[in-house]
Coordinates of C-alpha atoms (C1' of nucleotides) in Angstrom, one line a residue:
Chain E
X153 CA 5.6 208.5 -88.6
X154 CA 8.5 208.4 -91.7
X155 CA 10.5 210.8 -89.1
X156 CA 11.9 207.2 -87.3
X157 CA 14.7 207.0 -90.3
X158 CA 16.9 207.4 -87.7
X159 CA 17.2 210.9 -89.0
X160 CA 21.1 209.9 -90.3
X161 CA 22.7 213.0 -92.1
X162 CA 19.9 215.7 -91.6
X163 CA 21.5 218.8 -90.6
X164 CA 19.2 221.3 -89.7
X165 CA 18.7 225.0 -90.9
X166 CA 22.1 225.0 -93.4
X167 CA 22.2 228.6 -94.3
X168 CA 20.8 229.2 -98.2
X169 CA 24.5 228.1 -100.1
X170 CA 25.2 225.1 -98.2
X171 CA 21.5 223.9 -98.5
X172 CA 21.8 224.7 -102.4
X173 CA 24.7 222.7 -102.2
X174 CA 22.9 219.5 -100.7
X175 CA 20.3 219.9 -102.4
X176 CA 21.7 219.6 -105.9
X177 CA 24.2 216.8 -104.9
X178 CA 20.9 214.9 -103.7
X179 CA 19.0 215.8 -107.0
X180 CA 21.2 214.6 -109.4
X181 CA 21.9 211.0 -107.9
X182 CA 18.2 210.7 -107.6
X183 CA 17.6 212.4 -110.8
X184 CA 20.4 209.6 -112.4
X185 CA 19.3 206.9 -110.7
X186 CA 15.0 207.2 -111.2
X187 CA 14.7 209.6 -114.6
X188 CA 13.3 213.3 -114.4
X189 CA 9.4 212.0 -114.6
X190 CA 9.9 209.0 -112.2
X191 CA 12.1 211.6 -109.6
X192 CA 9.2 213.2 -107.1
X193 CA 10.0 216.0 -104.9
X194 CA 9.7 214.0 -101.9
X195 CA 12.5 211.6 -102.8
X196 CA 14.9 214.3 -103.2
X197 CA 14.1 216.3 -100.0
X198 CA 14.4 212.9 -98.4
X199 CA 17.5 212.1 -99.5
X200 CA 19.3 216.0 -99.0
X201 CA 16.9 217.1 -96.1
X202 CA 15.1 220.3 -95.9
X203 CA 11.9 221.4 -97.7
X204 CA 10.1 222.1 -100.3
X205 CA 9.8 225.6 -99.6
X206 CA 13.6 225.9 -100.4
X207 CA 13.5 224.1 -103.4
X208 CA 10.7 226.4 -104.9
X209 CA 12.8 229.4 -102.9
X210 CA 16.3 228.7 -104.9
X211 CA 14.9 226.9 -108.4
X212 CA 11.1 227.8 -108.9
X213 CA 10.1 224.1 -108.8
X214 CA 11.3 220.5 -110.3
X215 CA 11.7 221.8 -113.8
X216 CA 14.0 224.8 -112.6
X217 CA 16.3 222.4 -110.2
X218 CA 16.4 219.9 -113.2
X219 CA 17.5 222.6 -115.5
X220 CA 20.2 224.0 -112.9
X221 CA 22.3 220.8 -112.7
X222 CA 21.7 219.0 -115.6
X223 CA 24.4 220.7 -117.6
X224 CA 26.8 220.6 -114.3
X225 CA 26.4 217.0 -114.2
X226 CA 26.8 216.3 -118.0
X227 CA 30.2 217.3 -117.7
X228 CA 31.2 216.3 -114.6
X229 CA 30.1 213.0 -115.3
X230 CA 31.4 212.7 -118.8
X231 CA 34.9 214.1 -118.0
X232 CA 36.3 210.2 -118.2
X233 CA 35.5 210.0 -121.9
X234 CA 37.4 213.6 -122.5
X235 CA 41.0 212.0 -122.0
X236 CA 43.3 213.6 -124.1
X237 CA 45.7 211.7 -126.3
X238 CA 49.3 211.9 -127.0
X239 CA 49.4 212.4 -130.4
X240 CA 53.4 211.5 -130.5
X241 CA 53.5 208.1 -129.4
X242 CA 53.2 205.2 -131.4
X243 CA 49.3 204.7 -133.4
X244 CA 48.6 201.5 -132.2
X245 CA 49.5 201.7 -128.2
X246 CA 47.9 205.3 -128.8
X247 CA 44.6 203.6 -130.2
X248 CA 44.9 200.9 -127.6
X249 CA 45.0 203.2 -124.5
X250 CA 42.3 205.1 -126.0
X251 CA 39.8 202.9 -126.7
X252 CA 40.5 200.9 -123.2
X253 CA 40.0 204.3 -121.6
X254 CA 36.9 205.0 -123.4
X255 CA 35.4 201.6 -123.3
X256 CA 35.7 201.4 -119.1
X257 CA 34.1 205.0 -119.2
X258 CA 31.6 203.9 -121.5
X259 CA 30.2 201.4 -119.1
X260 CA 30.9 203.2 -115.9
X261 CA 27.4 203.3 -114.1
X262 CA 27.0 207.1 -114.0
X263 CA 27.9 207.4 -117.7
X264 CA 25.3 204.7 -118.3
X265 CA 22.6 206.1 -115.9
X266 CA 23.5 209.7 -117.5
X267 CA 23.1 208.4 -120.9
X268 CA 19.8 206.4 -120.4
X269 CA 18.6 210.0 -118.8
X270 CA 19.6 211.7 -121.9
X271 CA 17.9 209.5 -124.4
X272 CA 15.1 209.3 -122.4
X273 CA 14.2 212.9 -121.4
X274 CA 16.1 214.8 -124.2
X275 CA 13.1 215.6 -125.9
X276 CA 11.5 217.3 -123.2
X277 CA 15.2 219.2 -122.2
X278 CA 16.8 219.7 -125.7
X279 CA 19.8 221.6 -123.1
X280 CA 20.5 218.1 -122.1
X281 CA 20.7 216.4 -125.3
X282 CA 23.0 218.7 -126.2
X283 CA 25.4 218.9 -123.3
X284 CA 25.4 215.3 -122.9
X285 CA 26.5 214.7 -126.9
X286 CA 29.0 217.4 -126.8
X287 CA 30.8 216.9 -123.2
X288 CA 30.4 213.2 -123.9
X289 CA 30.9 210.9 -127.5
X290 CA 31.4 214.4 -129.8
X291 CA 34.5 215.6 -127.5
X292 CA 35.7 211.6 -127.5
X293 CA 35.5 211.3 -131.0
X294 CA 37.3 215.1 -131.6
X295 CA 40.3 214.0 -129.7
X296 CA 40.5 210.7 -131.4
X297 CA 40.2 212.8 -135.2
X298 CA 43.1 214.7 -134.1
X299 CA 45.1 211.6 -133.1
X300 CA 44.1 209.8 -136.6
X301 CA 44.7 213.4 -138.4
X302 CA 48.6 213.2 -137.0
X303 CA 49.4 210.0 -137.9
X304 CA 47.7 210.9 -141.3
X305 CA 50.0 213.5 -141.8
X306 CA 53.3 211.4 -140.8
X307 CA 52.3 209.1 -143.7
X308 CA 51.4 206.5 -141.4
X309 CA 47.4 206.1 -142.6
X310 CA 45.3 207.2 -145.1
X311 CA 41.9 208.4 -144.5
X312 CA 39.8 210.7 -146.4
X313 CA 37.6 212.0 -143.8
X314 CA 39.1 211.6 -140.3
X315 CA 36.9 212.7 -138.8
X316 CA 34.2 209.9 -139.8
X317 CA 36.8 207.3 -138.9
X318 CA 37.2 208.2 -135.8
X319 CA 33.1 208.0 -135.1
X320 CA 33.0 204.7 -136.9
X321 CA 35.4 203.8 -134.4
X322 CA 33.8 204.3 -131.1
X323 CA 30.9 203.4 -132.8
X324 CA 32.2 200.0 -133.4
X325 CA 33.6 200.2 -130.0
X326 CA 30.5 200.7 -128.8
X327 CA 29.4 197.1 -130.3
X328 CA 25.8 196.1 -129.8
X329 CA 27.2 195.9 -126.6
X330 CA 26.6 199.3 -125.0
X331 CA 22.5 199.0 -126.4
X332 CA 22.5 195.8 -124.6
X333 CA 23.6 197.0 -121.3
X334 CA 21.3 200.0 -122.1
X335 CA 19.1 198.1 -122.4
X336 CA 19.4 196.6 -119.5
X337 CA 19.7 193.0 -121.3
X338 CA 22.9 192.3 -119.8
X339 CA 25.5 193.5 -117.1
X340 CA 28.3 196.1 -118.3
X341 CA 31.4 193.9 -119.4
X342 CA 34.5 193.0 -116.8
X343 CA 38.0 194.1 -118.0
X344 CA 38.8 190.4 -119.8
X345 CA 35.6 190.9 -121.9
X346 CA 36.4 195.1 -123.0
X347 CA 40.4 194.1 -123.4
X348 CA 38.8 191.1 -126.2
X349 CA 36.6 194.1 -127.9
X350 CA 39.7 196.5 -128.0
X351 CA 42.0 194.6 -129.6
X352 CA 39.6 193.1 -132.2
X353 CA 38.3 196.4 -133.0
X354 CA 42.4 198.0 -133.1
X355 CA 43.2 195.5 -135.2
X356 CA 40.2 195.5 -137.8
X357 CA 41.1 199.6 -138.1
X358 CA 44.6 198.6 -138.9
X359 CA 44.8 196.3 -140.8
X360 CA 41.1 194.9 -141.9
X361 CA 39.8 191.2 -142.1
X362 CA 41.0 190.2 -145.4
X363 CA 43.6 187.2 -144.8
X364 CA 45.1 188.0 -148.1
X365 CA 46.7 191.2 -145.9
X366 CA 46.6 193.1 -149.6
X367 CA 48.7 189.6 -150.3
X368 CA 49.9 191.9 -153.0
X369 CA 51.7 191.9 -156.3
X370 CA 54.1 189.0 -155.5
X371 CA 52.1 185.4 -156.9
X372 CA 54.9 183.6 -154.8
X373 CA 53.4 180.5 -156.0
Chain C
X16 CA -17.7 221.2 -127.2
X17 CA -15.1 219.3 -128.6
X18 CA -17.4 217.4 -130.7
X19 CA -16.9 220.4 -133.2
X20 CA -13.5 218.8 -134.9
X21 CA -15.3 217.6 -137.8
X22 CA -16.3 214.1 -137.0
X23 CA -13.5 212.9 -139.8
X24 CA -13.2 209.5 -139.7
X25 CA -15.4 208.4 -136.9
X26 CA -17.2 205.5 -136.9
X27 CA -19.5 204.7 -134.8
X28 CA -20.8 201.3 -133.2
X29 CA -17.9 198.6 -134.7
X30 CA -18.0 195.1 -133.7
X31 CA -15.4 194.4 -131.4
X32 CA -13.1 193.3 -133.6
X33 CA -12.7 195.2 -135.9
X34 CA -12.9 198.4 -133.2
X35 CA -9.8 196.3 -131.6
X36 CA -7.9 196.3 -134.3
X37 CA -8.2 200.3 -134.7
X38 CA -7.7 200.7 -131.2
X39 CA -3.8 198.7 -131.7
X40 CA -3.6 200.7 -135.0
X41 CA -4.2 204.1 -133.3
X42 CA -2.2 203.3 -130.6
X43 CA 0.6 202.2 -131.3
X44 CA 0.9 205.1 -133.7
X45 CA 0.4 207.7 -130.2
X46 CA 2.7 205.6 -128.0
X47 CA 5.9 205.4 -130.8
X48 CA 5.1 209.1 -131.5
X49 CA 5.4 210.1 -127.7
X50 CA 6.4 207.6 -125.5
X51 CA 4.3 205.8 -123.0
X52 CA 3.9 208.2 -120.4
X53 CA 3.2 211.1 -122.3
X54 CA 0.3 209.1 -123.8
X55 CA -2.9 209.3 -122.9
X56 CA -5.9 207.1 -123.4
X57 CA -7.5 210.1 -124.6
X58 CA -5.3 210.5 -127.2
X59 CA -5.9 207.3 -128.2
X60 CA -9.3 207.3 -128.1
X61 CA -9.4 210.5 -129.9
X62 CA -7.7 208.9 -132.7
X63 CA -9.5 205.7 -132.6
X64 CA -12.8 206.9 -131.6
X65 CA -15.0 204.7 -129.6
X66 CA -14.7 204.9 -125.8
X67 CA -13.0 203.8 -122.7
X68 CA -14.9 200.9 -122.3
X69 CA -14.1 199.3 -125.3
X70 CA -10.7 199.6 -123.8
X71 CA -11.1 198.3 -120.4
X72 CA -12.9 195.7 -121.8
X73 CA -10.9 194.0 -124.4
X74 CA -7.5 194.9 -122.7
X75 CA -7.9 195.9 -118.6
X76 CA -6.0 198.9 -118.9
X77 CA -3.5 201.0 -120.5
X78 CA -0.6 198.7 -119.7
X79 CA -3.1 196.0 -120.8
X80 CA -3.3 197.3 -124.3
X81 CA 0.9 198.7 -124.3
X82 CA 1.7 195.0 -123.6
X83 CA -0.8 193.6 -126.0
X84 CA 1.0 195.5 -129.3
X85 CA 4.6 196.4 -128.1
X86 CA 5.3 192.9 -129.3
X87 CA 4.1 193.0 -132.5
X88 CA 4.8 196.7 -133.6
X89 CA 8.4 195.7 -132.3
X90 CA 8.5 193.0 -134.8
X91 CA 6.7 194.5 -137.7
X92 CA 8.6 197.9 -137.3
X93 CA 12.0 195.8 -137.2
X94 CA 11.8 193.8 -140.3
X95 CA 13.5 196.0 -142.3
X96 CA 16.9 194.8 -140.5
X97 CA 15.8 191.2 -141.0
X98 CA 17.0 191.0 -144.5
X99 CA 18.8 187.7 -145.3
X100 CA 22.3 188.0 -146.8
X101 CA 23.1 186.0 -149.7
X102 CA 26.2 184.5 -148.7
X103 CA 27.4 183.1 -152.3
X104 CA 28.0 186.6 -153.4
X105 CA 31.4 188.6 -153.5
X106 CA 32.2 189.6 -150.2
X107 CA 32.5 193.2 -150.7
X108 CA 29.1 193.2 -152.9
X109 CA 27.5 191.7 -150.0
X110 CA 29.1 193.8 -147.3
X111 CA 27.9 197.3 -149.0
X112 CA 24.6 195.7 -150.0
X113 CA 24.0 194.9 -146.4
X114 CA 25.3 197.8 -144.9
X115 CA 23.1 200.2 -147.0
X116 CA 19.9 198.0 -146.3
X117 CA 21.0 198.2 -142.1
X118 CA 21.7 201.8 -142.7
X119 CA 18.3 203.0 -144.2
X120 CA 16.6 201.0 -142.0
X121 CA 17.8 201.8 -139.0
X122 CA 16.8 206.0 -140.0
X123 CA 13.5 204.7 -140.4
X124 CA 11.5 207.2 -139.1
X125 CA 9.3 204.3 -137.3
X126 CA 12.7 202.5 -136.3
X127 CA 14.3 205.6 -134.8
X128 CA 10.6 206.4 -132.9
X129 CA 10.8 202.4 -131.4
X130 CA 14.5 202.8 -130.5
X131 CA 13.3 205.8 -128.8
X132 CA 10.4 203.8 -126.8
X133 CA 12.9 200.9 -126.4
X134 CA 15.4 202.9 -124.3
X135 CA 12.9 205.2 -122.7
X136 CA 10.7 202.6 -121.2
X137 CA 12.5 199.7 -121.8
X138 CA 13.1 199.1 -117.6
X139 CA 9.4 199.2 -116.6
X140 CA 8.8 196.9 -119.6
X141 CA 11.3 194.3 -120.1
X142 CA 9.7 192.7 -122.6
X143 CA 9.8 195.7 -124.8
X144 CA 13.7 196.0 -124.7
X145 CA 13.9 192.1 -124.9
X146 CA 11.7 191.6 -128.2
X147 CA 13.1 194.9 -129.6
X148 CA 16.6 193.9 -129.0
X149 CA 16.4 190.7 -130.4
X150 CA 14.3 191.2 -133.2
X151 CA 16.3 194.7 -134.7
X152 CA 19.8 194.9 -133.7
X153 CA 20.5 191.2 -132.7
X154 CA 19.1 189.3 -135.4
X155 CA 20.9 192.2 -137.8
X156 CA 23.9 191.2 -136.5
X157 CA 23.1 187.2 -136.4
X158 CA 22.7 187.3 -140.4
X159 CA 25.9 189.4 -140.6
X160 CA 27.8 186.6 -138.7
X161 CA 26.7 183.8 -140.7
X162 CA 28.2 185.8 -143.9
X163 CA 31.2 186.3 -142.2
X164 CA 31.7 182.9 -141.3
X165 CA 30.8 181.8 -144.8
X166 CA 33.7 184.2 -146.1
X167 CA 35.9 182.7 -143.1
X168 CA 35.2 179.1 -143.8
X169 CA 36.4 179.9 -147.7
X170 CA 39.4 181.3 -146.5
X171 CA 38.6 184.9 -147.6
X172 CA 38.8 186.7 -144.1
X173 CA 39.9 186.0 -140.7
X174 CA 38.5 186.7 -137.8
X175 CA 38.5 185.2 -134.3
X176 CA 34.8 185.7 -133.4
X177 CA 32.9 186.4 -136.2
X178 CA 29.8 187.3 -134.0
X179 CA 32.3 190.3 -132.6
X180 CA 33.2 191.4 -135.9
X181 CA 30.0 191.5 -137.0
X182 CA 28.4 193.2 -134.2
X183 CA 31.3 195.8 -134.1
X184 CA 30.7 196.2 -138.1
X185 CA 27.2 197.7 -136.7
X186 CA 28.7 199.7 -134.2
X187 CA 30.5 201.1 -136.8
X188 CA 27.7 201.8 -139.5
X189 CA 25.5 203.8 -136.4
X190 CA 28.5 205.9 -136.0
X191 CA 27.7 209.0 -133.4
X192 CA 25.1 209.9 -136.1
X193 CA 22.6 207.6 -134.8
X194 CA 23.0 208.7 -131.7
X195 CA 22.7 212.3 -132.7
X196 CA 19.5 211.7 -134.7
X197 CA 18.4 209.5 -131.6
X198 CA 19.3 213.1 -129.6
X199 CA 17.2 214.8 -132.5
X200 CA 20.7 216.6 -132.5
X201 CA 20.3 216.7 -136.2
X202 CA 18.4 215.4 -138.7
X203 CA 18.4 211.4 -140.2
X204 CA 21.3 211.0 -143.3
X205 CA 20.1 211.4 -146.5
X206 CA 21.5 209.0 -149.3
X207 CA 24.6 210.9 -150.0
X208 CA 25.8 210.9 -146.6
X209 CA 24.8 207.0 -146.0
X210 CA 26.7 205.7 -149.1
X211 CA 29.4 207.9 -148.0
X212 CA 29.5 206.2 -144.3
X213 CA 29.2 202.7 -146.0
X214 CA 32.2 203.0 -148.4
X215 CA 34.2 203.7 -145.1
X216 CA 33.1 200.9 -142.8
X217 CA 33.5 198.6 -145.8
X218 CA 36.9 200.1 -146.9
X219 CA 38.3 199.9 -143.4
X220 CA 36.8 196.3 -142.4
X221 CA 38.1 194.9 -145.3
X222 CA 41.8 197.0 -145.3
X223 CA 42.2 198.5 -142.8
X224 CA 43.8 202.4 -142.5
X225 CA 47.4 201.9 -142.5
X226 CA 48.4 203.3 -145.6
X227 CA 51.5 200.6 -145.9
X228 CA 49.0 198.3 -147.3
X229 CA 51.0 195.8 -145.3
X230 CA 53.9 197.8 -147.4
X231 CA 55.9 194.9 -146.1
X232 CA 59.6 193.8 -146.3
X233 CA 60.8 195.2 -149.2
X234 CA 63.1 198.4 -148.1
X235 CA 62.7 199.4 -152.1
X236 CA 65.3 202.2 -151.7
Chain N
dC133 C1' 16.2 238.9 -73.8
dA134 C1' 13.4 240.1 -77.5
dT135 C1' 12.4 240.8 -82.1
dA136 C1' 13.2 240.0 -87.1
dT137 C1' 14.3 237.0 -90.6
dA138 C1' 14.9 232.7 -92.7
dT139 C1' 14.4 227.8 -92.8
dG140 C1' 12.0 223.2 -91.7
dG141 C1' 7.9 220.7 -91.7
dT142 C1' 3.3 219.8 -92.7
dA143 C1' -1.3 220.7 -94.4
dT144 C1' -4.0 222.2 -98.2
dT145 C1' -5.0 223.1 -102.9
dT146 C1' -4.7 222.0 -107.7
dC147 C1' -4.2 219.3 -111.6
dG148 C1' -3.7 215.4 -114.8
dC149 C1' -5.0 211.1 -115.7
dG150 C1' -6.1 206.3 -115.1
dA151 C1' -10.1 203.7 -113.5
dT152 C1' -15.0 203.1 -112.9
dA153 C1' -19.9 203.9 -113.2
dC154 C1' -23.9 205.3 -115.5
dC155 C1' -26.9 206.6 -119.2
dA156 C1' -28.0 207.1 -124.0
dA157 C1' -27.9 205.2 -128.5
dG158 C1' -27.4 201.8 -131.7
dT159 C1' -27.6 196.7 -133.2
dC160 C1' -29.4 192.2 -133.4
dA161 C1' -32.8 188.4 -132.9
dA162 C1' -37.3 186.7 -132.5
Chain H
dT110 C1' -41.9 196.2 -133.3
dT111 C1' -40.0 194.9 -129.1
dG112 C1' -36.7 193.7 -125.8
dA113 C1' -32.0 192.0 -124.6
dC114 C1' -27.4 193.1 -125.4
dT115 C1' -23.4 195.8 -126.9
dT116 C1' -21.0 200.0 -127.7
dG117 C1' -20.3 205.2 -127.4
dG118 C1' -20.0 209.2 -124.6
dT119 C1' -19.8 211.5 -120.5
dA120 C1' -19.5 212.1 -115.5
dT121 C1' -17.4 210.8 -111.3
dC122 C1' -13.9 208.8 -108.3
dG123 C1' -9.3 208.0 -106.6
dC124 C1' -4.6 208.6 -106.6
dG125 C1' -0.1 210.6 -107.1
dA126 C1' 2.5 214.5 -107.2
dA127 C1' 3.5 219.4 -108.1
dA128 C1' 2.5 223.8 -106.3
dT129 C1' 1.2 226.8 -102.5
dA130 C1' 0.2 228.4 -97.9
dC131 C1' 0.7 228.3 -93.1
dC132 C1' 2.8 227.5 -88.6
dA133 C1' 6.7 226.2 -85.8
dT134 C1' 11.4 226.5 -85.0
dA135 C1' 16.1 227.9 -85.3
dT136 C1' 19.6 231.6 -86.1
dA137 C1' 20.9 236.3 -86.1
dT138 C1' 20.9 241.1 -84.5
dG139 C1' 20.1 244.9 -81.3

DNA sequence: CATATATGGTATTTCGCGATACCAAGTCAA
DNA sequence: TTGACTTGGTATCGCGAAATACCATATATG
């Protein structure tokens, strides 16, 4: 019956490793692409080959193959937003690069798939939750602290708490933007669209809105 | 059996419409607490009382009755971020003033529960991420931009896209805590921490971080 | 080649829950 | 009071999917 797919990639009796392998490659693109709850068995033996009896063999069932990737994933998705920084060159190309680099991984499709999971079943996986914050927007916004702490300490900016800037800035990175494509309201934004957002949001860090730049002491007159 | 839980606030036999109208309240308390899969009409009707058919009847269904209140909970839960900006006042008045209004509302415990629904179920009901969209964070931000065009328009500020600034100024005020109390990573901000997060976004939207204010020609030395 | 072991595939069981049906009980009108 | 109608409560059905069991088939070993 279903056996016509033209049987494509099924390799046959892998020994238990290599099957393992398969297997959790094929869980977590279905796993990203559908949710945990919306993700049946079926679809994943479908998509990797083999059985159920090696699923329940090797992880004990859905929860136990959920639970033995999802932190693998986490990280290996989120490794785009964990770019270090060169803390020596000058702030604003350093702030530029970085927020370019974060922005594109923001709205990379397996960040966005991986983050849509993690809101959605965090709840019921609290390991998730956590792994996807910490590997994700909480090791983005560390490096970032560092960067601002630096220049802080070459004079350069004040801050009180760094560490606060540095979330307020991805957060305003993030823009009602990333809930919209979240959301699914809208498509993820093409480079000409996250190069307007970057320099906007650079330039309200540096130096703020106010036209009167401090327009200081000087009534030129 | 079960009939032993005390009968609280059962009553029995109401018209139609007033048993309607407990059957929204009920529900839509169940399905923000827990999400529309983990909700069961049981649940429902165990808070409600009356019966299934009541159900069927008035609505068709459970997606029947979801679709008949996610509208208007979205709405009503969200009108906390509607608040209109008065756009005579001092800019910075009005800046903290809306920021702590956005900020307390949007750790609303019946906020954070809809953002929660919102993103978890937003793709099998569009309508639910439309309406919640557009009636929380978008029209937040819409209010914002008039001030800041009001502020532009007297000279006060500059800004190229007021509607970016404005929706990055959110960006900003969620922070990484939002998403961590989204996570339930850590609990919602208390007062202290919000007024604290509100200086900063105010302070560095309206200066900037550079500590040479614009510290600008003058080689004093 | 034959037997043991492990894996693939499918059938069967179990369970939760939405949907439906049915009966009892209460409400309303004449 | 009586009879038609509405609502409450429970039992039943159907479906989807996880969990389990069973048989067939392939690989390994002697």
């Amino acid at each position: 019956m279903k056996t016509s797919l033209s049987e494509s990639k099924k390799k046959k009796n892998l020994p238990a490793a290599q099957r393992q392998e398969v297997l959790l490659k094929a869980a977590s693109e279905v796993f990203l692409e559908k949710g945990y709850a919306a993700t049946s068995l079926d679809d994943i033996i479908g998509r990797a080959g083999g059985s159920r009896r090696s699923i329940y063999a090797q992880f004990g069932g859905k929860e136990g193959l959920f639970n033995a990737l999802v932190t693998k994933i986490a990280s290996q998705a989120l490794a785009p937003m964990r770019q270090e920084i060169d803390k020596e060159t000058d702030l604003r190309e350093a702030l530029f690069a970085y927020a370019e680099s974060i922005l594109s991984a923001l709205f990379t499709p397996t960040v966005l798939d991986l983050s849509r999971l993690a809101l959605a079943d965090g709840a019921r996986f609290p390991d998730l939750a956590k792994v996807y914050f910490a590997s994700g927007p909480g090791s983005a916004v560390e490096s970032l602290t560092r960067l601002l702490e630096a220049a802080k300490n070459r004079g350069e900016i004040q801050c009180l708490r760094c560490d606060i800037t540095a979330s307020q800035f991805v957060g305003a990175l993030r823009d009602n933007l990333y809930l919209q494509v979240l959301l699914r309201l809208r498509p993820a934004p093409e480079q000409e669209e996250r190069a307007a957002l970057v320099t906007s949001v650079v330039e309200i860090f540096l130096h703020g809105i106010l036209t009167a730049r401090p327009k200081p002491q000087p009534m030129v007159m």
